[in-house]
Amino acid sequence: MIKVLAIDDEPLALQQLVAYIGKVPFLQVAGQCQSALEAMEILNRETVDAIFCDINMPDLSGMEFVKSLTVPPLVVFTTAYSEYAVEGFKVDAVDYLLKPFGLQDFMRAANRVKERLEVRGTTHETHETLETGGDIFVKTDYRVVKVAIHDIRYVEGMSEYLKLHLESQPKPIVTLLAMKALEERLPQNFMRIHRSYIVNLDKIQEVNKNRVILDADTYLPIGDSYREAFNRYIEAKFLGR
């Protein structure tokens, strides 16, 4: 099932969008909201494959919102203004729906989202948690390589790509994959500490203010949205006052 977030500041338009999502068998509403700020809160706590997002919204436009995301889900823009189409595709939008659009147009966009996710192999239908001592296979440089889970020091997100930083080699493995997709499958000794970083908790040597230290040259920031969960982990293992 493809999890979708619907965003539109107009209540009736949002209601229609949610109704269309409900008519597509392979889509599931992961959340609905009327502003980009609300959407950010939902993305911090929910796993989302795609967003259907209005462009013209108060405070922060849909376009600005998508550009602010380090690793955005797939995006379908909805708007009444055709002049945004070119700009929408510049941020790699899957599709662009011009209001008012019907169910047929929506289905076209939904199918494009499905096709894109199938190419990535990152929908939530087949996710299984990996064991700490297990392996994964990832595509990189036109090859498929095996990576031992225990060898991963941390994962760095950059747009639609991930860098897997390994203990056994100085150069990271770069693969086309969504951060959320990998995060869901990694074992419990991995934790998301920032929008752009997942860390192997076993590799942490020190925690200093708003960052974790893996070695003398590797410092990873702790994001505001992830600090509470990380602090709970530290407190559970903390000895002394």
Coordinates of C-alpha atoms in Angstrom, one line a residue, residues 5 39-40 42-44 46-51 64-75 91-92 117 120 122 124 155-163 175-183 192 194-198 226:
L5 CA -0.2 12.8 2.6
A39 CA 2.6 18.7 6.9
M40 CA 6.1 19.0 8.4
I42 CA 3.1 14.8 10.1
L43 CA 6.2 13.8 8.1
N44 CA 8.2 13.9 11.4
E46 CA 4.6 9.3 9.9
T47 CA 6.2 7.3 7.0
V48 CA 4.9 8.7 3.8
D49 CA 5.6 7.5 0.2
A50 CA 4.1 10.5 -1.6
I51 CA 2.4 13.8 -1.1
E64 CA 8.9 26.2 -0.8
F65 CA 7.8 23.3 1.4
V66 CA 9.1 20.6 -0.9
K67 CA 12.3 22.5 -1.5
S68 CA 12.9 22.6 2.3
L69 CA 12.8 18.8 2.6
T70 CA 16.1 17.1 2.6
V71 CA 14.7 13.9 1.3
P72 CA 11.1 14.6 0.1
P73 CA 8.6 11.9 -0.7
L74 CA 7.4 11.7 -4.3
V75 CA 5.4 14.8 -5.1
V91 CA 11.9 19.9 -8.2
D92 CA 11.3 16.5 -9.8
L117 CA 8.0 3.6 -6.4
R120 CA 12.7 2.4 -6.6
T122 CA 10.5 1.3 -1.8
H124 CA 5.6 -0.3 2.2
V155 CA 23.6 6.6 6.6
E156 CA 23.5 10.0 5.1
G157 CA 20.6 11.3 3.0
M158 CA 21.1 13.5 0.0
S159 CA 18.0 14.2 -2.2
E160 CA 16.9 10.9 -3.5
Y161 CA 20.2 9.2 -2.8
L162 CA 21.7 7.6 0.3
K163 CA 25.3 7.3 1.3
T175 CA 22.5 4.2 -3.8
L176 CA 19.2 5.5 -5.1
L177 CA 16.9 4.8 -2.2
A178 CA 14.6 6.8 0.2
M179 CA 15.7 7.3 3.8
K180 CA 12.4 6.2 5.2
A181 CA 12.5 2.9 3.3
L182 CA 15.9 1.9 4.7
E183 CA 15.1 3.3 8.2
R192 CA 17.3 8.4 12.9
H194 CA 18.4 14.0 12.0
R195 CA 16.5 14.4 8.7
S196 CA 19.7 13.5 6.9
Y197 CA 21.2 10.9 9.2
I198 CA 20.7 7.4 10.6
Y226 CA 14.7 13.6 16.9

